[in-house]
Coordinates of C-alpha atoms and ligand atoms in Angstrom, one line a residue:
X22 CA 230.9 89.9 301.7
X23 CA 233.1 92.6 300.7
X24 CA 235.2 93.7 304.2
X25 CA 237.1 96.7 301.4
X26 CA 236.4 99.7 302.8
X27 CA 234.7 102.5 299.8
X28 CA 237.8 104.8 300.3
X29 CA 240.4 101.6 299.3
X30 CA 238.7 100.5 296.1
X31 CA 237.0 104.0 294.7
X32 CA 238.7 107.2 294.0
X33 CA 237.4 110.3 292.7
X34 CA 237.7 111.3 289.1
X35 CA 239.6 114.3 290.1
X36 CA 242.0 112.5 292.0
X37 CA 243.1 111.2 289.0
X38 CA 242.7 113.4 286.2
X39 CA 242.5 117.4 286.9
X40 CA 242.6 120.5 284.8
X41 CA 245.2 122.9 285.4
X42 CA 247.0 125.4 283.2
X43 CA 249.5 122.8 281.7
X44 CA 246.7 120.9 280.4
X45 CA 244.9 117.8 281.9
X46 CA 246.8 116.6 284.6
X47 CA 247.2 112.9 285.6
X48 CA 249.2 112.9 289.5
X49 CA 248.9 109.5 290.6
X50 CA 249.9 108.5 286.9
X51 CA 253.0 111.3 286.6
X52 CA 251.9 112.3 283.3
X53 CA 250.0 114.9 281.5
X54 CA 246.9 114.3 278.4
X55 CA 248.0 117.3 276.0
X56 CA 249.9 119.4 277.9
X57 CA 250.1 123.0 276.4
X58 CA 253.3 123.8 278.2
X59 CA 256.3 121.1 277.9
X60 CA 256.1 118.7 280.7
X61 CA 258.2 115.7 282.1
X62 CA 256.2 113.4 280.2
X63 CA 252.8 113.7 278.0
X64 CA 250.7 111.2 276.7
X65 CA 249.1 112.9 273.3
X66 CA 245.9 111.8 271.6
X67 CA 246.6 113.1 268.2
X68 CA 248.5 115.3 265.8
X69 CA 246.7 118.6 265.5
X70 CA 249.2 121.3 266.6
X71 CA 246.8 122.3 270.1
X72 CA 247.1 119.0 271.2
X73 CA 250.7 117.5 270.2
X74 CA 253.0 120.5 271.4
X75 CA 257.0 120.3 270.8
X76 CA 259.4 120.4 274.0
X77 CA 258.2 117.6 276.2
X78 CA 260.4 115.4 278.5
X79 CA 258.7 111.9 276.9
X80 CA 256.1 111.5 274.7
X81 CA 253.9 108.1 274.3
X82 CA 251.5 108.4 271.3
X83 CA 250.6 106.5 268.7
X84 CA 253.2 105.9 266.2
X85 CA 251.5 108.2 263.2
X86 CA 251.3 111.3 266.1
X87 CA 254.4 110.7 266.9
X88 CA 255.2 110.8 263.0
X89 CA 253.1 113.7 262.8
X90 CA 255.7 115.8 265.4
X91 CA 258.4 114.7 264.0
X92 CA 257.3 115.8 260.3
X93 CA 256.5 119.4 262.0
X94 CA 258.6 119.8 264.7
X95 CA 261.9 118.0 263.4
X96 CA 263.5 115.0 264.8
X97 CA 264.1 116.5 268.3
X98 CA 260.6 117.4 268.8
X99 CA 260.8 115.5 272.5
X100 CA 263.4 113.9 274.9
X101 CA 262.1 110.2 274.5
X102 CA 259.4 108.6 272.2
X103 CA 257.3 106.1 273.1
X104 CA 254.9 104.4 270.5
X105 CA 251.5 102.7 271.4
X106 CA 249.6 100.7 269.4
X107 CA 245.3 100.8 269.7
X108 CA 244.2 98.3 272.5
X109 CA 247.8 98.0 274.1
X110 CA 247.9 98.7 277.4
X111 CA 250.6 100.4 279.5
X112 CA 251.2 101.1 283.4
X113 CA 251.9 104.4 284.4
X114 CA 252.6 104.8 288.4
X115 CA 249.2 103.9 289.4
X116 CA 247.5 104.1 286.3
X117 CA 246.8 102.2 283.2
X118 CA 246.1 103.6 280.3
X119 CA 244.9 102.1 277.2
X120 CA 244.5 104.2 273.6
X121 CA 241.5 103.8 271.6
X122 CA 240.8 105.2 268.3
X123 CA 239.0 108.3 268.2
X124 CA 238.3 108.7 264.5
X125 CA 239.1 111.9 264.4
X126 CA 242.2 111.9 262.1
X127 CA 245.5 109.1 261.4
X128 CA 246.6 108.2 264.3
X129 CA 244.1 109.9 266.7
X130 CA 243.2 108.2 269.9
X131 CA 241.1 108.1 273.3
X132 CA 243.1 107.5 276.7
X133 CA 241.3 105.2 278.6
X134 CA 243.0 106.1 282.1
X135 CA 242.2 103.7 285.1
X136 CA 242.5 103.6 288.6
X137 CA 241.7 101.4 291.4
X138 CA 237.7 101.1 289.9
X139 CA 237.3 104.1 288.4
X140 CA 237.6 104.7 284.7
X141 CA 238.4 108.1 282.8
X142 CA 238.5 108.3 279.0
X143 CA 239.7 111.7 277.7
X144 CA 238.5 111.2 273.9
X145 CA 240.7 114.2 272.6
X146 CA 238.5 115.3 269.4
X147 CA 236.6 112.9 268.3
X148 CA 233.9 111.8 265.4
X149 CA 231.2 108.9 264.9
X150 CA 231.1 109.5 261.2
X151 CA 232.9 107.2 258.5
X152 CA 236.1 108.3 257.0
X153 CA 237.9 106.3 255.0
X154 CA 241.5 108.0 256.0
X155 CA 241.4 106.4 259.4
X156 CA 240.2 103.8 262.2
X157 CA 236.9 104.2 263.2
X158 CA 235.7 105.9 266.4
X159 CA 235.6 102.7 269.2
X160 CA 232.8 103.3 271.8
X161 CA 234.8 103.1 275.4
X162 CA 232.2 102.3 278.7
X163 CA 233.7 104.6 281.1
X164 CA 233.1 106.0 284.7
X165 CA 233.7 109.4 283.7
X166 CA 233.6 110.9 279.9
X167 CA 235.7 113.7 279.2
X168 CA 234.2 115.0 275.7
X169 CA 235.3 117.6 273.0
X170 CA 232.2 120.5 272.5
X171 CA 233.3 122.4 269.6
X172 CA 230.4 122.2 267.9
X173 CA 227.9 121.6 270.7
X174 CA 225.0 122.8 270.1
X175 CA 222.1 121.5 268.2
X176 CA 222.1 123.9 265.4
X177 CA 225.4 121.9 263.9
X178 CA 223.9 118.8 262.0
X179 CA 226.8 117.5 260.0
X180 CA 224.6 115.6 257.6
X181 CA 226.4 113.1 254.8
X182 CA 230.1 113.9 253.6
X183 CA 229.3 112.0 250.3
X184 CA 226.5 114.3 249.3
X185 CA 229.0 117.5 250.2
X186 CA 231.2 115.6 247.8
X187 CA 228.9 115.3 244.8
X188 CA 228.1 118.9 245.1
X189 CA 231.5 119.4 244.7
X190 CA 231.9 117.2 241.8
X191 CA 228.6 118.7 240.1
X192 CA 230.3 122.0 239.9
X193 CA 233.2 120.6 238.6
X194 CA 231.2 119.4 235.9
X195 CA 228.9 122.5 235.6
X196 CA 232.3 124.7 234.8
X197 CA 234.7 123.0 233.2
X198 CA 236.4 126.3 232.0
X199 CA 237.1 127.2 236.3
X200 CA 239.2 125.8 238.4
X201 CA 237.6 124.7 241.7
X202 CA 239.9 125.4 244.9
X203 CA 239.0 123.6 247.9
X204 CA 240.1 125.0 251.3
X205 CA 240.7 122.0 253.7
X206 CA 243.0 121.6 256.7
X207 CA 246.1 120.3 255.8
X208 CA 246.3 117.4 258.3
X209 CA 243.3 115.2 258.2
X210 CA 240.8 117.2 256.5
X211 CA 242.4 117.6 253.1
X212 CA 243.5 113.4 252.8
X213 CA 239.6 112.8 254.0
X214 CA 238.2 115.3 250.7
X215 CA 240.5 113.0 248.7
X216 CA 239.7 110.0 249.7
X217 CA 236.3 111.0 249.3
X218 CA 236.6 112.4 245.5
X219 CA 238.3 108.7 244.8
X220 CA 235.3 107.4 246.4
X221 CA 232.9 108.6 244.4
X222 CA 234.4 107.8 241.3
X223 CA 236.4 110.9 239.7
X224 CA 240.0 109.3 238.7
X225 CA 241.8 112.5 237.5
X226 CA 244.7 114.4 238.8
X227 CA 244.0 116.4 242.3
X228 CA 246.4 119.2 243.0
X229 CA 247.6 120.1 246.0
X230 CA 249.0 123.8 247.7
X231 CA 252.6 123.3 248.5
X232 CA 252.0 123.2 252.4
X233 CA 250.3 119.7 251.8
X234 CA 252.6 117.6 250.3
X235 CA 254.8 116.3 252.9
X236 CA 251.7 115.3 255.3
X237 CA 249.8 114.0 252.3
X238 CA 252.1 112.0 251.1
X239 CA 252.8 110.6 255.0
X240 CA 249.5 109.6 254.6
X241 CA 249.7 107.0 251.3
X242 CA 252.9 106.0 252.8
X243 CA 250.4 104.2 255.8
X244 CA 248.4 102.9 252.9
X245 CA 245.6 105.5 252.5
X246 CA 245.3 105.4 248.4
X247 CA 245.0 109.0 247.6
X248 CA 245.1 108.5 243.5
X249 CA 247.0 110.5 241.2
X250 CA 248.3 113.9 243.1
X251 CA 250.3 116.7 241.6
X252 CA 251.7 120.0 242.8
X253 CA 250.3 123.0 241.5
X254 CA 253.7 124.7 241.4
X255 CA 254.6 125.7 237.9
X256 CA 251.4 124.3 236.1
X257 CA 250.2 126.6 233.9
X258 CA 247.2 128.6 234.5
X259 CA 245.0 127.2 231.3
X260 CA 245.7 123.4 232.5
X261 CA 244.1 124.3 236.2
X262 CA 240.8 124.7 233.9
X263 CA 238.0 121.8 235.0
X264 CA 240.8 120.5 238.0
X265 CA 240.5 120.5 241.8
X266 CA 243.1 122.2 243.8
X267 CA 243.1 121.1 247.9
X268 CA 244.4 124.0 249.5
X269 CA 245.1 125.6 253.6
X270 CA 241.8 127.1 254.1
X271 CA 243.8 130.9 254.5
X272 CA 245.6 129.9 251.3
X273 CA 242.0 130.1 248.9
X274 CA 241.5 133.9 250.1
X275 CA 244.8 135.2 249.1
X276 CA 247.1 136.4 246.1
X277 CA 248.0 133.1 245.4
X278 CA 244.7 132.5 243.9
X279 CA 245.8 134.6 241.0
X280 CA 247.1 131.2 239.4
X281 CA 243.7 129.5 238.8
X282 CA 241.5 130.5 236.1
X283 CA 238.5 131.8 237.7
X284 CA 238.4 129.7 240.5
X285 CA 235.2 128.5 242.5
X286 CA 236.4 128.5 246.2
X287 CA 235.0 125.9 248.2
X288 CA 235.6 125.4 251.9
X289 CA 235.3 121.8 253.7
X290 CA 234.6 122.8 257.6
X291 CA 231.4 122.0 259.6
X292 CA 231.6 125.5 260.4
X293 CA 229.7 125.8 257.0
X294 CA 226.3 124.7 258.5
X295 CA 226.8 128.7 259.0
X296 CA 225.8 130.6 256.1
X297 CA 227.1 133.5 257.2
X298 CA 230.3 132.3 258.1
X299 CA 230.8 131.0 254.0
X300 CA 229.7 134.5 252.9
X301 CA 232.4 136.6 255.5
X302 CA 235.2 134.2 254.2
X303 CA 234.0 134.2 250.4
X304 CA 233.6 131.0 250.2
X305 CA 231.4 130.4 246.8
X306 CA 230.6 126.6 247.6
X307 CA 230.3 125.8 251.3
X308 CA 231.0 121.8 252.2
X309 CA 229.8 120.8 255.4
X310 CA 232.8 118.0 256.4
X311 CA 233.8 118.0 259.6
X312 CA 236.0 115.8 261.8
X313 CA 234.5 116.6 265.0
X314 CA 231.1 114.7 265.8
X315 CA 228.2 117.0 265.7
X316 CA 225.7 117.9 267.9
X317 CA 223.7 114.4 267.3
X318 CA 227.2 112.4 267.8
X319 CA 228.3 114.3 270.9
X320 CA 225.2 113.2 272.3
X321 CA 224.8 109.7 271.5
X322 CA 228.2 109.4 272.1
X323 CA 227.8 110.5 275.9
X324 CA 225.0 108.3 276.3
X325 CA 226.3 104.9 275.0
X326 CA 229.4 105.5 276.9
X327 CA 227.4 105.1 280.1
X328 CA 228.9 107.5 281.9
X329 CA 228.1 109.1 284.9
X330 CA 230.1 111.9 284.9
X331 CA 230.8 113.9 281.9
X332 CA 233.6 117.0 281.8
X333 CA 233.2 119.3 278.4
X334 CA 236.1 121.0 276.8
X335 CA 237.1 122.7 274.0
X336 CA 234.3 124.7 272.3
X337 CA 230.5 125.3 272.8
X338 CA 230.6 124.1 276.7
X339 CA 227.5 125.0 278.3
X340 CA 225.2 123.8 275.4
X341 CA 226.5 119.7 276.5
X342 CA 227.0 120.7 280.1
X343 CA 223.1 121.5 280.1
X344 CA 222.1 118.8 277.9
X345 CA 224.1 116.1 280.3
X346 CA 222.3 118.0 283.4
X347 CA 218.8 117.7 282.2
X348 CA 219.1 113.5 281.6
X349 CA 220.4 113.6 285.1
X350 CA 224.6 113.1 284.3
X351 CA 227.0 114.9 286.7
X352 CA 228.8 117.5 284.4
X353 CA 231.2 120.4 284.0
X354 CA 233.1 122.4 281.9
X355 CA 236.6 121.9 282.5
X356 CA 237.6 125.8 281.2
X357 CA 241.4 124.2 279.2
X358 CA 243.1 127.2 277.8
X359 CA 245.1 126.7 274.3
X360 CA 242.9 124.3 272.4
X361 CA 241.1 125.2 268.9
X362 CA 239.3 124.0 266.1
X363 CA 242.1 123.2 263.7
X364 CA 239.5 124.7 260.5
X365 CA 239.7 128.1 262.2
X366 CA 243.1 128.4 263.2
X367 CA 245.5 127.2 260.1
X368 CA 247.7 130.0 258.5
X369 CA 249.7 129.0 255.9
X370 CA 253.7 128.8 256.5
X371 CA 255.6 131.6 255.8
X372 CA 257.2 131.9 252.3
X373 CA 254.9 129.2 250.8
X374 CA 252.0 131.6 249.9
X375 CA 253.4 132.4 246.9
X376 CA 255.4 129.4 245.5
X377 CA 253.8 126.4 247.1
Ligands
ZN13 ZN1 242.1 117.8 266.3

């Protein structure tokens, strides 16, 4: 018989992870998942710019995010660096925490935090479907799920990335005399539309917008094989004929489209289920690819985690929040300020309109 009394052995979720206005806030741990404001010491799930912020005390991440900062943010992005590896497990205060991968982009991760019996995973953003750019999504049985939303609700059905792909490819055999300019986040997004192009068989020269190359190249220095990649700067206008360009989504609606021979703009964002989002950005082929699971994966996700409790963030809330309620789950928005989808939000750096 068990003499333990409840209060010894279980602990509420939110006595170990709680939202507040620096992000999601770990006490009995002393750290912070994301913090949006620099903090003594963050533990960060991946390298998008709303989740992996400069200015912290000490940063544990894996080594590609930290990589990641340090290719944006410069070598003094944080105090101390800490690099974790998928599976390893580390003791924080009263906590362990354990990374999974989330695959979402390189390097992204799930924090598995646990105290006494209860288990928290904060999955960060997330996706279920294959891309060949990074480690698959690992299913984590938790106590308590704490799930991405932004596109939660059942309208977003990403469908297959390789069929997006050959559409692509189609109508870059339907015109060779245009240049087709694809508009892609340049971490994550734009190596994925590569690796995708290579994997369905087309073997010529991809050019990329300036703003690209350093992160792009990061990548096939982990061993992603990207293929044959060239700069656009100072090709000349007639050889962009028939070619692909990968380019910051901003970057395909502005002057420095001028360079490309009556381009076809394409955009690669699961925000292009929309078809009136595509036409307000002039977006002439809309590719549904997404790195955040879709309505189906958010779903099935939640279920096979076999949690009890789920907390939705970042994105279409109350759609999961009522979902979860209806099959019985305990769940809440958890209302974290500063997060975005990275598709939406990328402006191209300052200077490198023009030239890149
Ligand atoms: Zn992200």
């Amino acid at each position: 018989m068990n003499l333990t009394p409840a209060y010894i052995t279980e602990m509420r979720p939110q006595d170990i992870l709680m939202p507040v206005p620096a992000g999601l806030c770990c006490k009995p741990g002393g750290f912070y998942i994301d913090p949006v404001r620099p903090v003594e010491r963050a533990v960060i799930t991946h390298g998008h710019s709303d989740h992996a912020r400069p200015g912290h005390g000490a940063v544990l991440a894996t080594q590609e995010t930290l990589d990641m900062m340090r290719l944006r943010y410069g070598d003094h992005f944080a105090g101390t660096t800490q690099a974790i590896t998928y599976g390893e497990q580390i003791k924080l205060g009263d906590v362990t925490i354990r990374f999974h991968p989330a695959g979402h982009v390189l390097g992204s991760a799930q924090i598995a935090a646990s105290c006494k019996d209860t288990c928290i995973v904060a999955s960060g953003d997330y996706k279920d479907a294959p891309d060949p750019t990074c480690a698959p999504f690992e299913l984590v049985p938790c106590d308590v799920f704490i799930t991405e939303a932004t596109f939660g609700l059942p309208v977003f059905r990403h469908g297959n990335a390789a069929d997006e792909i050959r559409k692509l490819l189609a109508s870059v055999a339907l015109f060779p005399e245009r240049a087709h300019l694809v508009g892609a986040y340049s971490l994550g997004k734009a190596q994925r539309v590569i690796a995708l192009i290579r994997k369905a068989g087309y073997d010529a020269p991809i050019y990329l917008h300036g703003a690209m190359e350093k992160i792009t190249h990061y990548y096939e220095s982990r061993g992603v094989a990207l293929g044959d990649l060239r700069l656009v700067k100072g090709m000349k206008k007639a050889d962009l004929a028939g070619t692909i360009t990968l380019a910051p989504p901003s970057a395909t609606s502005d002057i420095w489209t001028r360079r490309f021979p009556d381009p076809v703009t394409a955009f690669a964002s699961g925000w292009m289920r929309v078809r009136a989002r595509a036409r307000q950005r002039g977006v002439e082929l809309p590719l549904v690819i997404s790195d955040h699971a879709d309505w189906d994966g958010l779903t099935a996700t939640i279920d096979a985690t076999g949690a009890g409790e789920v907390w939705v963030t970042h994105g279409q809330e109350d759609g999961l929040v009522h979902w979860c309620t209806a099959r019985g789950l305990t769940a809440r928005p958890l209302d974290l300020v500063g997060y975005g989808d990275e598709d939406e939000g990328e402006a191209v750096p300052l200077g490198e309109d023009i030239e890149a």
